[in-house]
Amino acid sequence: MDIAKKIKKIREAKGMTAKQVISAVGMGAAMYSRIENGKTEPSLSTLEKIAKALGVSLADFFNDDNKLDDINSFDASLMEKVKTIDALNEDEKKTVFSIVDAFAGKQKMKDALVSLAAQ
Amino acid sequence: MDIAKKIKKIREAKGMTAKQVISAVGMGAAMYSRIENGKTEPSLSTLEKIAKALGVSLADFFNDDNKLDDINSFDASLMEKVKTIDALNEDEKKTVFSIVDAFAGKQKMKDALVSLAAQ
DNA sequence: TTTTTATTTGATTAGTTAAGCAACTAAACA
DNA sequence: TGTTTAGTTGCTTAACTAATCAAATAAAAA
C-alpha cells in the first residue's frame, strides 16, 4: 500500500478529520490534501510531523498491515511469554500447544493430558 | 536511531561498500555520501532505491531494531500459536503460562497441575 | 434548498534535494 | 614513498516540495 492511502487509512481509523491533522501539524490544508491524494511525495520531516499528529510512529507508514497488527496486538508481557515458549525444547513446546489447542477447542483435553503425562 | 546511521549500519551488516550501493542504485557518490552522513534528507523515492539495493524493505529503515528482531526471530507457526493463546480467556492463559513456567523451571510442575485441575 | 464547513486544485515564491563534475581527504597497498 | 581506491565536500543547474493565497468542489448541516 502506498503511503498516501496508508496515511488516510490511519487517520480515518483514528476518527480524525483532515482539518484536525492539519491544525495539529501546523501545515497548510493544500499540502496535506496533496499528500493524502498522492499528488506529491512528502519529505521525511513532513511525514514525521504527520505521524506525531496521528499518534503513530513513522514506521507505521511503511510496515505492511499484517506484520504491524501482529506487533501491536500483543502486549509486552505476552511477548515475554513467547520468548519463554520459544526457548523450550520441542517436546515441551508440543505439550504446551496441545493444551492451548485443547482450550481453544481444537483438541480433546484428554489427549493434551496424555501428552503432559508423558513428560 | 536516525536514518543516516541506520542505512550505514545495514550496509555494513551486509558487507557492502558505499560504492557497491551507489552503482546498484545508479546515483552519484556525492549524494549517497551526504545521505549516509546526514548532510541531506533523502526523498522517499531515493530511499526506496537504496533499500532495494541493500535488499531490505523501506520499513527496515524506520522500524525499531529490537521489536523487529523479536518479530523476525519467531517463525510463522509460533506466531499462529501466539494468536491462539491470545484468544484464550484469562484463566486459560494463566494455566498455559503456568505450565510454560514449570517447563522453564521457574515454577513447580505440581503448582501448574493444580492450576490445570481447577479449569 | 441554502448555508456552512471540509476538501481539492491552481498558481506563485522560496527553500531544498538530486545530478553532475571537479577537487580534496583518507586509507589501503605495492 | 608513491599509487590507487574509497569516500567527502564544494559548486552549479534542474527538479521538486513547502508555504501561501485564492478559487473551485464536495460534503454536511440547518
PDB file of C-alpha atoms (C1' of nucleotides) in Angstrom:
ATOM      1  CA  MET A   1       0.000   0.000   0.000  1.00  0.00           C
ATOM      2  CA  ASP A   2       1.363   3.397  -0.869  1.00  0.00           C
ATOM      3  CA  ILE A   3       1.972   5.960   1.805  1.00  0.00           C
ATOM      4  CA  ALA A   4      -0.831   8.273   0.715  1.00  0.00           C
ATOM      5  CA  LYS A   5      -3.512   5.647   1.260  1.00  0.00           C
ATOM      6  CA  LYS A   6      -1.821   4.480   4.436  1.00  0.00           C
ATOM      7  CA  ILE A   7      -1.960   7.930   5.994  1.00  0.00           C
ATOM      8  CA  LYS A   8      -5.602   8.356   5.098  1.00  0.00           C
ATOM      9  CA  LYS A   9      -6.429   4.908   6.410  1.00  0.00           C
ATOM     10  CA  ILE A  10      -4.730   5.557   9.743  1.00  0.00           C
ATOM     11  CA  ARG A  11      -6.310   8.990  10.043  1.00  0.00           C
ATOM     12  CA  GLU A  12      -9.791   7.596   9.448  1.00  0.00           C
ATOM     13  CA  ALA A  13      -9.125   4.696  11.806  1.00  0.00           C
ATOM     14  CA  LYS A  14      -8.345   7.299  14.464  1.00  0.00           C
ATOM     15  CA  GLY A  15     -11.572   9.086  13.642  1.00  0.00           C
ATOM     16  CA  MET A  16      -9.837  12.337  12.766  1.00  0.00           C
ATOM     17  CA  THR A  17     -10.696  14.813  10.025  1.00  0.00           C
ATOM     18  CA  ALA A  18      -8.014  16.128   7.716  1.00  0.00           C
ATOM     19  CA  LYS A  19      -8.551  19.521   9.285  1.00  0.00           C
ATOM     20  CA  GLN A  20      -7.680  18.195  12.726  1.00  0.00           C
ATOM     21  CA  VAL A  21      -4.419  16.735  11.489  1.00  0.00           C
ATOM     22  CA  ILE A  22      -3.631  19.937   9.636  1.00  0.00           C
ATOM     23  CA  SER A  23      -4.017  22.130  12.696  1.00  0.00           C
ATOM     24  CA  ALA A  24      -2.081  19.666  14.843  1.00  0.00           C
ATOM     25  CA  VAL A  25       0.769  19.613  12.344  1.00  0.00           C
ATOM     26  CA  GLY A  26       0.606  23.313  11.589  1.00  0.00           C
ATOM     27  CA  MET A  27       0.785  22.792   7.853  1.00  0.00           C
ATOM     28  CA  GLY A  28      -1.364  24.124   5.051  1.00  0.00           C
ATOM     29  CA  ALA A  29      -4.531  22.298   4.049  1.00  0.00           C
ATOM     30  CA  ALA A  30      -3.433  22.408   0.421  1.00  0.00           C
ATOM     31  CA  MET A  31      -0.250  20.495   1.117  1.00  0.00           C
ATOM     32  CA  TYR A  32      -1.928  17.898   3.274  1.00  0.00           C
ATOM     33  CA  SER A  33      -4.584  17.244   0.663  1.00  0.00           C
ATOM     34  CA  ARG A  34      -1.929  16.697  -1.999  1.00  0.00           C
ATOM     35  CA  ILE A  35      -0.096  14.285   0.292  1.00  0.00           C
ATOM     36  CA  GLU A  36      -3.158  12.203   1.130  1.00  0.00           C
ATOM     37  CA  ASN A  37      -4.092  12.018  -2.531  1.00  0.00           C
ATOM     38  CA  GLY A  38      -0.655  11.035  -3.714  1.00  0.00           C
ATOM     39  CA  LYS A  39      -0.229  14.225  -5.711  1.00  0.00           C
ATOM     40  CA  THR A  40       3.135  14.875  -4.097  1.00  0.00           C
ATOM     41  CA  GLU A  41       5.807  12.898  -2.320  1.00  0.00           C
ATOM     42  CA  PRO A  42       6.163  14.269   1.208  1.00  0.00           C
ATOM     43  CA  SER A  43       9.575  14.738   2.790  1.00  0.00           C
ATOM     44  CA  LEU A  44      10.567  12.683   5.797  1.00  0.00           C
ATOM     45  CA  SER A  45      10.316  15.655   8.136  1.00  0.00           C
ATOM     46  CA  THR A  46       6.776  16.320   6.934  1.00  0.00           C
ATOM     47  CA  LEU A  47       5.880  12.669   7.428  1.00  0.00           C
ATOM     48  CA  GLU A  48       7.300  12.784  10.947  1.00  0.00           C
ATOM     49  CA  LYS A  49       5.040  15.690  11.832  1.00  0.00           C
ATOM     50  CA  ILE A  50       2.003  13.903  10.432  1.00  0.00           C
ATOM     51  CA  ALA A  51       2.874  10.691  12.280  1.00  0.00           C
ATOM     52  CA  LYS A  52       3.156  12.638  15.517  1.00  0.00           C
ATOM     53  CA  ALA A  53      -0.200  14.315  14.922  1.00  0.00           C
ATOM     54  CA  LEU A  54      -1.789  10.931  14.257  1.00  0.00           C
ATOM     55  CA  GLY A  55      -0.188   9.407  17.326  1.00  0.00           C
ATOM     56  CA  VAL A  56       1.689   6.715  15.418  1.00  0.00           C
ATOM     57  CA  SER A  57       5.326   6.052  14.666  1.00  0.00           C
ATOM     58  CA  LEU A  58       6.888   6.807  11.326  1.00  0.00           C
ATOM     59  CA  ALA A  59       7.424   3.066  10.862  1.00  0.00           C
ATOM     60  CA  ASP A  60       3.674   2.573  10.869  1.00  0.00           C
ATOM     61  CA  PHE A  61       3.524   4.294   7.492  1.00  0.00           C
ATOM     62  CA  PHE A  62       5.807   1.680   5.961  1.00  0.00           C
ATOM     63  CA  ASN A  63       5.104  -1.577   7.717  1.00  0.00           C
ATOM     64  CA  ASP A  64       2.668  -3.817   5.986  1.00  0.00           C
ATOM     65  CA  ASP A  65      -0.546  -4.117   7.884  1.00  0.00           C
ATOM     66  CA  ASN A  66      -0.364  -7.782   8.785  1.00  0.00           C
ATOM     67  CA  LYS A  67       3.008  -7.563  10.445  1.00  0.00           C
ATOM     68  CA  LEU A  68       2.012  -4.328  12.145  1.00  0.00           C
ATOM     69  CA  ASP A  69      -1.117  -5.887  13.505  1.00  0.00           C
ATOM     70  CA  ASP A  70       0.936  -8.712  14.930  1.00  0.00           C
ATOM     71  CA  ILE A  71       3.352  -6.340  16.596  1.00  0.00           C
ATOM     72  CA  ASN A  72       0.753  -4.076  18.097  1.00  0.00           C
ATOM     73  CA  SER A  73      -1.856  -6.591  19.137  1.00  0.00           C
ATOM     74  CA  PHE A  74       0.376  -8.457  21.551  1.00  0.00           C
ATOM     75  CA  ASP A  75       1.335  -6.700  24.720  1.00  0.00           C
ATOM     76  CA  ALA A  76       4.829  -6.789  26.128  1.00  0.00           C
ATOM     77  CA  SER A  77       4.130  -9.462  28.744  1.00  0.00           C
ATOM     78  CA  LEU A  78       2.769 -11.807  26.100  1.00  0.00           C
ATOM     79  CA  MET A  79       5.885 -11.252  24.026  1.00  0.00           C
ATOM     80  CA  GLU A  80       7.984 -12.236  27.040  1.00  0.00           C
ATOM     81  CA  LYS A  81       5.989 -15.439  27.367  1.00  0.00           C
ATOM     82  CA  VAL A  82       6.515 -16.156  23.694  1.00  0.00           C
ATOM     83  CA  LYS A  83      10.244 -15.897  24.194  1.00  0.00           C
ATOM     84  CA  THR A  84       9.978 -18.332  27.073  1.00  0.00           C
ATOM     85  CA  ILE A  85       7.942 -20.771  24.997  1.00  0.00           C
ATOM     86  CA  ASP A  86      10.373 -20.421  22.131  1.00  0.00           C
ATOM     87  CA  ALA A  87      13.195 -21.449  24.459  1.00  0.00           C
ATOM     88  CA  LEU A  88      11.514 -24.721  25.484  1.00  0.00           C
ATOM     89  CA  ASN A  89      12.559 -27.946  23.849  1.00  0.00           C
ATOM     90  CA  GLU A  90      10.423 -29.438  21.092  1.00  0.00           C
ATOM     91  CA  ASP A  91       8.563 -31.964  23.256  1.00  0.00           C
ATOM     92  CA  GLU A  92       7.714 -29.331  25.832  1.00  0.00           C
ATOM     93  CA  LYS A  93       6.504 -26.985  23.116  1.00  0.00           C
ATOM     94  CA  LYS A  94       4.249 -29.689  21.694  1.00  0.00           C
ATOM     95  CA  THR A  95       2.734 -30.282  25.101  1.00  0.00           C
ATOM     96  CA  VAL A  96       2.110 -26.595  25.669  1.00  0.00           C
ATOM     97  CA  PHE A  97       0.497 -26.217  22.270  1.00  0.00           C
ATOM     98  CA  SER A  98      -1.522 -29.334  22.871  1.00  0.00           C
ATOM     99  CA  ILE A  99      -3.031 -27.748  25.970  1.00  0.00           C
ATOM    100  CA  VAL A 100      -3.531 -24.463  24.138  1.00  0.00           C
ATOM    101  CA  ASP A 101      -5.372 -26.251  21.361  1.00  0.00           C
ATOM    102  CA  ALA A 102      -7.456 -28.111  23.928  1.00  0.00           C
ATOM    103  CA  PHE A 103      -8.514 -24.833  25.500  1.00  0.00           C
ATOM    104  CA  ALA A 104      -9.211 -23.430  22.049  1.00  0.00           C
ATOM    105  CA  GLY A 105     -11.482 -26.366  21.398  1.00  0.00           C
ATOM    106  CA  LYS A 106      -9.401 -27.789  18.602  1.00  0.00           C
ATOM    107  CA  GLN A 107      -8.462 -30.869  20.548  1.00  0.00           C
ATOM    108  CA  LYS A 108      -9.720 -33.014  23.385  1.00  0.00           C
ATOM    109  CA  MET A 109      -8.300 -32.067  26.756  1.00  0.00           C
ATOM    110  CA  LYS A 110      -7.770 -35.755  27.454  1.00  0.00           C
ATOM    111  CA  ASP A 111      -5.261 -36.007  24.626  1.00  0.00           C
ATOM    112  CA  ALA A 112      -3.480 -32.935  25.930  1.00  0.00           C
ATOM    113  CA  LEU A 113      -3.187 -34.519  29.357  1.00  0.00           C
ATOM    114  CA  VAL A 114      -1.821 -37.724  27.860  1.00  0.00           C
ATOM    115  CA  SER A 115       0.850 -35.579  26.240  1.00  0.00           C
ATOM    116  CA  LEU A 116       1.555 -33.813  29.524  1.00  0.00           C
ATOM    117  CA  ALA A 117       1.757 -37.071  31.424  1.00  0.00           C
ATOM    118  CA  ALA A 118       4.377 -38.317  29.023  1.00  0.00           C
ATOM    119  CA  GLN A 119       6.792 -35.561  30.030  1.00  0.00           C
TER     120      GLN A 119
ATOM    121  CA  MET B   1      18.390   5.977  15.514  1.00  0.00           C
ATOM    122  CA  ASP B   2      18.298   8.409  12.611  1.00  0.00           C
ATOM    123  CA  ILE B   3      18.003   7.125   9.097  1.00  0.00           C
ATOM    124  CA  ALA B   4      21.521   8.084   8.067  1.00  0.00           C
ATOM    125  CA  LYS B   5      23.103   5.846  10.686  1.00  0.00           C
ATOM    126  CA  LYS B   6      20.534   3.146  10.031  1.00  0.00           C
ATOM    127  CA  ILE B   7      21.421   2.958   6.352  1.00  0.00           C
ATOM    128  CA  LYS B   8      25.120   2.805   7.091  1.00  0.00           C
ATOM    129  CA  LYS B   9      24.574   0.148   9.739  1.00  0.00           C
ATOM    130  CA  ILE B  10      22.547  -2.051   7.380  1.00  0.00           C
ATOM    131  CA  ARG B  11      25.018  -1.562   4.551  1.00  0.00           C
ATOM    132  CA  GLU B  12      27.939  -2.578   6.739  1.00  0.00           C
ATOM    133  CA  ALA B  13      25.971  -5.503   8.140  1.00  0.00           C
ATOM    134  CA  LYS B  14      25.524  -6.680   4.571  1.00  0.00           C
ATOM    135  CA  GLY B  15      29.241  -6.274   3.975  1.00  0.00           C
ATOM    136  CA  MET B  16      28.760  -3.828   1.132  1.00  0.00           C
ATOM    137  CA  THR B  17      30.852  -0.781   0.286  1.00  0.00           C
ATOM    138  CA  ALA B  18      29.211   2.551  -0.405  1.00  0.00           C
ATOM    139  CA  LYS B  19      30.462   2.238  -3.962  1.00  0.00           C
ATOM    140  CA  GLN B  20      28.569  -1.022  -4.440  1.00  0.00           C
ATOM    141  CA  VAL B  21      25.335   0.537  -3.275  1.00  0.00           C
ATOM    142  CA  ILE B  22      25.922   3.562  -5.461  1.00  0.00           C
ATOM    143  CA  SER B  23      26.369   1.529  -8.614  1.00  0.00           C
ATOM    144  CA  ALA B  24      23.388  -0.660  -7.749  1.00  0.00           C
ATOM    145  CA  VAL B  25      21.206   2.399  -7.214  1.00  0.00           C
ATOM    146  CA  GLY B  26      22.629   4.339 -10.103  1.00  0.00           C
ATOM    147  CA  MET B  27      23.045   7.508  -8.097  1.00  0.00           C
ATOM    148  CA  GLY B  28      26.014   9.799  -7.653  1.00  0.00           C
ATOM    149  CA  ALA B  29      28.605   9.066  -4.991  1.00  0.00           C
ATOM    150  CA  ALA B  30      28.349  12.632  -3.741  1.00  0.00           C
ATOM    151  CA  MET B  31      24.650  12.329  -2.999  1.00  0.00           C
ATOM    152  CA  TYR B  32      24.985   8.973  -1.295  1.00  0.00           C
ATOM    153  CA  SER B  33      27.769  10.234   0.927  1.00  0.00           C
ATOM    154  CA  ARG B  34      25.655  13.185   2.013  1.00  0.00           C
ATOM    155  CA  ILE B  35      22.759  10.870   2.806  1.00  0.00           C
ATOM    156  CA  GLU B  36      24.811   8.445   4.900  1.00  0.00           C
ATOM    157  CA  ASN B  37      26.340  11.337   6.804  1.00  0.00           C
ATOM    158  CA  GLY B  38      23.054  13.068   7.476  1.00  0.00           C
ATOM    159  CA  LYS B  39      24.019  16.114   5.438  1.00  0.00           C
ATOM    160  CA  THR B  40      20.788  15.928   3.499  1.00  0.00           C
ATOM    161  CA  GLU B  41      17.336  14.469   3.940  1.00  0.00           C
ATOM    162  CA  PRO B  42      16.725  11.923   1.178  1.00  0.00           C
ATOM    163  CA  SER B  43      13.393  11.716  -0.572  1.00  0.00           C
ATOM    164  CA  LEU B  44      11.247   8.617  -0.227  1.00  0.00           C
ATOM    165  CA  SER B  45      11.921   7.532  -3.792  1.00  0.00           C
ATOM    166  CA  THR B  46      15.660   7.780  -3.189  1.00  0.00           C
ATOM    167  CA  LEU B  47      15.287   5.760  -0.001  1.00  0.00           C
ATOM    168  CA  GLU B  48      13.314   3.134  -1.886  1.00  0.00           C
ATOM    169  CA  LYS B  49      16.130   2.710  -4.389  1.00  0.00           C
ATOM    170  CA  ILE B  50      18.683   2.375  -1.600  1.00  0.00           C
ATOM    171  CA  ALA B  51      16.537  -0.144   0.262  1.00  0.00           C
ATOM    172  CA  LYS B  52      16.242  -2.215  -2.895  1.00  0.00           C
ATOM    173  CA  ALA B  53      19.990  -2.097  -3.452  1.00  0.00           C
ATOM    174  CA  LEU B  54      20.579  -3.219   0.133  1.00  0.00           C
ATOM    175  CA  GLY B  55      18.000  -5.979  -0.169  1.00  0.00           C
ATOM    176  CA  VAL B  56      15.814  -4.705   2.663  1.00  0.00           C
ATOM    177  CA  SER B  57      12.374  -3.188   2.849  1.00  0.00           C
ATOM    178  CA  LEU B  58      11.799   0.503   3.302  1.00  0.00           C
ATOM    179  CA  ALA B  59      10.243  -0.278   6.665  1.00  0.00           C
ATOM    180  CA  ASP B  60      13.571  -1.605   7.895  1.00  0.00           C
ATOM    181  CA  PHE B  61      14.917   1.944   7.834  1.00  0.00           C
ATOM    182  CA  PHE B  62      12.274   3.028  10.325  1.00  0.00           C
ATOM    183  CA  ASN B  63      11.492   0.038  12.465  1.00  0.00           C
ATOM    184  CA  ASP B  64      12.904  -0.171  15.936  1.00  0.00           C
ATOM    185  CA  ASP B  65      15.640  -2.798  15.857  1.00  0.00           C
ATOM    186  CA  ASN B  66      14.609  -4.671  18.997  1.00  0.00           C
ATOM    187  CA  LYS B  67      10.990  -5.021  18.030  1.00  0.00           C
ATOM    188  CA  LEU B  68      11.904  -6.133  14.531  1.00  0.00           C
ATOM    189  CA  ASP B  69      14.327  -8.706  15.837  1.00  0.00           C
ATOM    190  CA  ASP B  70      11.604 -10.109  18.055  1.00  0.00           C
ATOM    191  CA  ILE B  71       9.156 -10.463  15.208  1.00  0.00           C
ATOM    192  CA  ASN B  72      11.627 -11.948  12.789  1.00  0.00           C
ATOM    193  CA  SER B  73      13.114 -14.435  15.216  1.00  0.00           C
ATOM    194  CA  PHE B  74       9.837 -16.272  15.719  1.00  0.00           C
ATOM    195  CA  ASP B  75       8.704 -18.490  12.930  1.00  0.00           C
ATOM    196  CA  ALA B  76       5.248 -18.244  11.437  1.00  0.00           C
ATOM    197  CA  SER B  77       3.817 -21.287  13.195  1.00  0.00           C
ATOM    198  CA  LEU B  78       4.800 -19.920  16.585  1.00  0.00           C
ATOM    199  CA  MET B  79       3.117 -16.640  15.745  1.00  0.00           C
ATOM    200  CA  GLU B  80      -0.040 -18.555  14.887  1.00  0.00           C
ATOM    201  CA  LYS B  81       0.087 -20.253  18.267  1.00  0.00           C
ATOM    202  CA  VAL B  82       0.549 -16.899  19.958  1.00  0.00           C
ATOM    203  CA  LYS B  83      -2.597 -15.662  18.293  1.00  0.00           C
ATOM    204  CA  THR B  84      -4.417 -18.717  19.570  1.00  0.00           C
ATOM    205  CA  ILE B  85      -3.112 -18.168  23.085  1.00  0.00           C
ATOM    206  CA  ASP B  86      -4.034 -14.513  22.922  1.00  0.00           C
ATOM    207  CA  ALA B  87      -7.598 -15.514  22.107  1.00  0.00           C
ATOM    208  CA  LEU B  88      -7.960 -17.670  25.242  1.00  0.00           C
ATOM    209  CA  ASN B  89      -9.697 -16.290  28.302  1.00  0.00           C
ATOM    210  CA  GLU B  90      -7.636 -15.011  31.216  1.00  0.00           C
ATOM    211  CA  ASP B  91      -7.873 -18.147  33.359  1.00  0.00           C
ATOM    212  CA  GLU B  92      -6.874 -20.362  30.480  1.00  0.00           C
ATOM    213  CA  LYS B  93      -3.937 -18.103  29.677  1.00  0.00           C
ATOM    214  CA  LYS B  94      -2.758 -18.259  33.267  1.00  0.00           C
ATOM    215  CA  THR B  95      -2.859 -22.028  33.205  1.00  0.00           C
ATOM    216  CA  VAL B  96      -0.927 -22.212  29.954  1.00  0.00           C
ATOM    217  CA  PHE B  97       1.722 -19.831  31.236  1.00  0.00           C
ATOM    218  CA  SER B  98       1.863 -21.746  34.473  1.00  0.00           C
ATOM    219  CA  ILE B  99       2.795 -24.878  32.574  1.00  0.00           C
ATOM    220  CA  VAL B 100       5.239 -22.955  30.408  1.00  0.00           C
ATOM    221  CA  ASP B 101       6.924 -21.566  33.520  1.00  0.00           C
ATOM    222  CA  ALA B 102       7.028 -25.051  35.010  1.00  0.00           C
ATOM    223  CA  PHE B 103       8.825 -26.345  31.945  1.00  0.00           C
ATOM    224  CA  ALA B 104      11.146 -23.366  32.040  1.00  0.00           C
ATOM    225  CA  GLY B 105      11.977 -24.231  35.626  1.00  0.00           C
ATOM    226  CA  LYS B 106      10.530 -21.077  37.087  1.00  0.00           C
ATOM    227  CA  GLN B 107       7.755 -22.899  38.863  1.00  0.00           C
ATOM    228  CA  LYS B 108       6.982 -26.316  40.283  1.00  0.00           C
ATOM    229  CA  MET B 109       5.062 -28.531  37.869  1.00  0.00           C
ATOM    230  CA  LYS B 110       2.818 -29.527  40.757  1.00  0.00           C
ATOM    231  CA  ASP B 111       1.529 -25.966  41.075  1.00  0.00           C
ATOM    232  CA  ALA B 112       0.930 -25.857  37.341  1.00  0.00           C
ATOM    233  CA  LEU B 113      -1.115 -29.032  37.532  1.00  0.00           C
ATOM    234  CA  VAL B 114      -3.173 -27.645  40.409  1.00  0.00           C
ATOM    235  CA  SER B 115      -3.961 -24.704  38.153  1.00  0.00           C
ATOM    236  CA  LEU B 116      -4.870 -27.004  35.292  1.00  0.00           C
ATOM    237  CA  ALA B 117      -7.074 -29.170  37.520  1.00  0.00           C
ATOM    238  CA  ALA B 118      -9.031 -26.097  38.532  1.00  0.00           C
ATOM    239  CA  GLN B 119     -10.246 -25.495  34.963  1.00  0.00           C
TER     240      GLN B 119
ATOM    241  C1'  DT C   1     -32.507  24.131  -0.921  1.00  0.00           C
ATOM    242  C1'  DT C   2     -29.471  27.160   1.230  1.00  0.00           C
ATOM    243  C1'  DT C   3     -25.674  27.708   4.150  1.00  0.00           C
ATOM    244  C1'  DT C   4     -21.732  26.388   6.120  1.00  0.00           C
ATOM    245  C1'  DT C   5     -17.778  23.607   6.541  1.00  0.00           C
ATOM    246  C1'  DA C   6     -14.327  20.468   4.626  1.00  0.00           C
ATOM    247  C1'  DT C   7     -11.511  19.177   0.961  1.00  0.00           C
ATOM    248  C1'  DT C   8      -9.321  19.785  -3.510  1.00  0.00           C
ATOM    249  C1'  DT C   9      -6.931  22.344  -7.122  1.00  0.00           C
ATOM    250  C1'  DG C  10      -4.320  26.207  -9.321  1.00  0.00           C
ATOM    251  C1'  DA C  11      -0.672  29.487  -9.285  1.00  0.00           C
ATOM    252  C1'  DT C  12       3.407  31.838  -7.276  1.00  0.00           C
ATOM    253  C1'  DT C  13       7.551  32.041  -4.463  1.00  0.00           C
ATOM    254  C1'  DA C  14      11.091  30.181  -1.530  1.00  0.00           C
ATOM    255  C1'  DG C  15      13.875  26.504   0.094  1.00  0.00           C
ATOM    256  C1'  DT C  16      15.957  22.008  -0.583  1.00  0.00           C
ATOM    257  C1'  DT C  17      17.084  17.586  -2.811  1.00  0.00           C
ATOM    258  C1'  DA C  18      19.198  15.431  -6.971  1.00  0.00           C
ATOM    259  C1'  DA C  19      22.515  15.161 -10.673  1.00  0.00           C
ATOM    260  C1'  DG C  20      26.924  16.038 -12.425  1.00  0.00           C
ATOM    261  C1'  DC C  21      31.542  17.402 -12.317  1.00  0.00           C
ATOM    262  C1'  DA C  22      35.759  18.567 -10.064  1.00  0.00           C
ATOM    263  C1'  DA C  23      38.780  18.749  -6.241  1.00  0.00           C
ATOM    264  C1'  DC C  24      40.120  17.184  -1.837  1.00  0.00           C
ATOM    265  C1'  DT C  25      40.963  13.754   2.002  1.00  0.00           C
ATOM    266  C1'  DA C  26      41.645   9.129   3.941  1.00  0.00           C
ATOM    267  C1'  DA C  27      43.055   4.642   3.693  1.00  0.00           C
ATOM    268  C1'  DA C  28      44.949   0.547   1.934  1.00  0.00           C
ATOM    269  C1'  DC C  29      48.660  -1.344  -0.510  1.00  0.00           C
ATOM    270  C1'  DA C  30      52.582  -2.177  -3.611  1.00  0.00           C
TER     271       DA C  30
ATOM    272  C1'  DT D   1      57.144   6.802  -0.688  1.00  0.00           C
ATOM    273  C1'  DG D   2      54.093   6.814  -4.215  1.00  0.00           C
ATOM    274  C1'  DT D   3      49.790   4.950  -6.078  1.00  0.00           C
ATOM    275  C1'  DT D   4      45.365   3.508  -6.306  1.00  0.00           C
ATOM    276  C1'  DT D   5      40.761   3.252  -4.455  1.00  0.00           C
ATOM    277  C1'  DA D   6      37.029   4.868  -1.434  1.00  0.00           C
ATOM    278  C1'  DG D   7      34.775   8.441   0.444  1.00  0.00           C
ATOM    279  C1'  DT D   8      33.871  13.518   1.259  1.00  0.00           C
ATOM    280  C1'  DT D   9      32.992  18.343   0.068  1.00  0.00           C
ATOM    281  C1'  DG D  10      32.146  22.469  -2.922  1.00  0.00           C
ATOM    282  C1'  DC D  11      29.785  24.274  -6.732  1.00  0.00           C
ATOM    283  C1'  DT D  12      26.107  24.892 -10.372  1.00  0.00           C
ATOM    284  C1'  DT D  13      21.789  23.699 -12.543  1.00  0.00           C
ATOM    285  C1'  DA D  14      17.418  21.421 -12.634  1.00  0.00           C
ATOM    286  C1'  DA D  15      13.507  19.489 -10.390  1.00  0.00           C
ATOM    287  C1'  DC D  16      10.513  19.175  -6.696  1.00  0.00           C
ATOM    288  C1'  DT D  17       8.459  20.010  -2.012  1.00  0.00           C
ATOM    289  C1'  DA D  18       6.603  23.523   1.145  1.00  0.00           C
ATOM    290  C1'  DA D  19       4.169  27.686   2.195  1.00  0.00           C
ATOM    291  C1'  DT D  20       0.677  30.910   0.961  1.00  0.00           C
ATOM    292  C1'  DC D  21      -3.342  32.827  -1.029  1.00  0.00           C
ATOM    293  C1'  DA D  22      -7.244  32.313  -3.874  1.00  0.00           C
ATOM    294  C1'  DA D  23     -10.768  29.823  -6.053  1.00  0.00           C
ATOM    295  C1'  DA D  24     -13.409  25.712  -7.102  1.00  0.00           C
ATOM    296  C1'  DT D  25     -15.763  21.322  -5.417  1.00  0.00           C
ATOM    297  C1'  DA D  26     -17.642  18.233  -2.227  1.00  0.00           C
ATOM    298  C1'  DA D  27     -19.879  17.163   1.833  1.00  0.00           C
ATOM    299  C1'  DA D  28     -22.589  18.077   5.835  1.00  0.00           C
ATOM    300  C1'  DA D  29     -25.886  20.659   8.414  1.00  0.00           C
ATOM    301  C1'  DA D  30     -29.583  23.889   9.033  1.00  0.00           C
TER     302       DA D  30
END
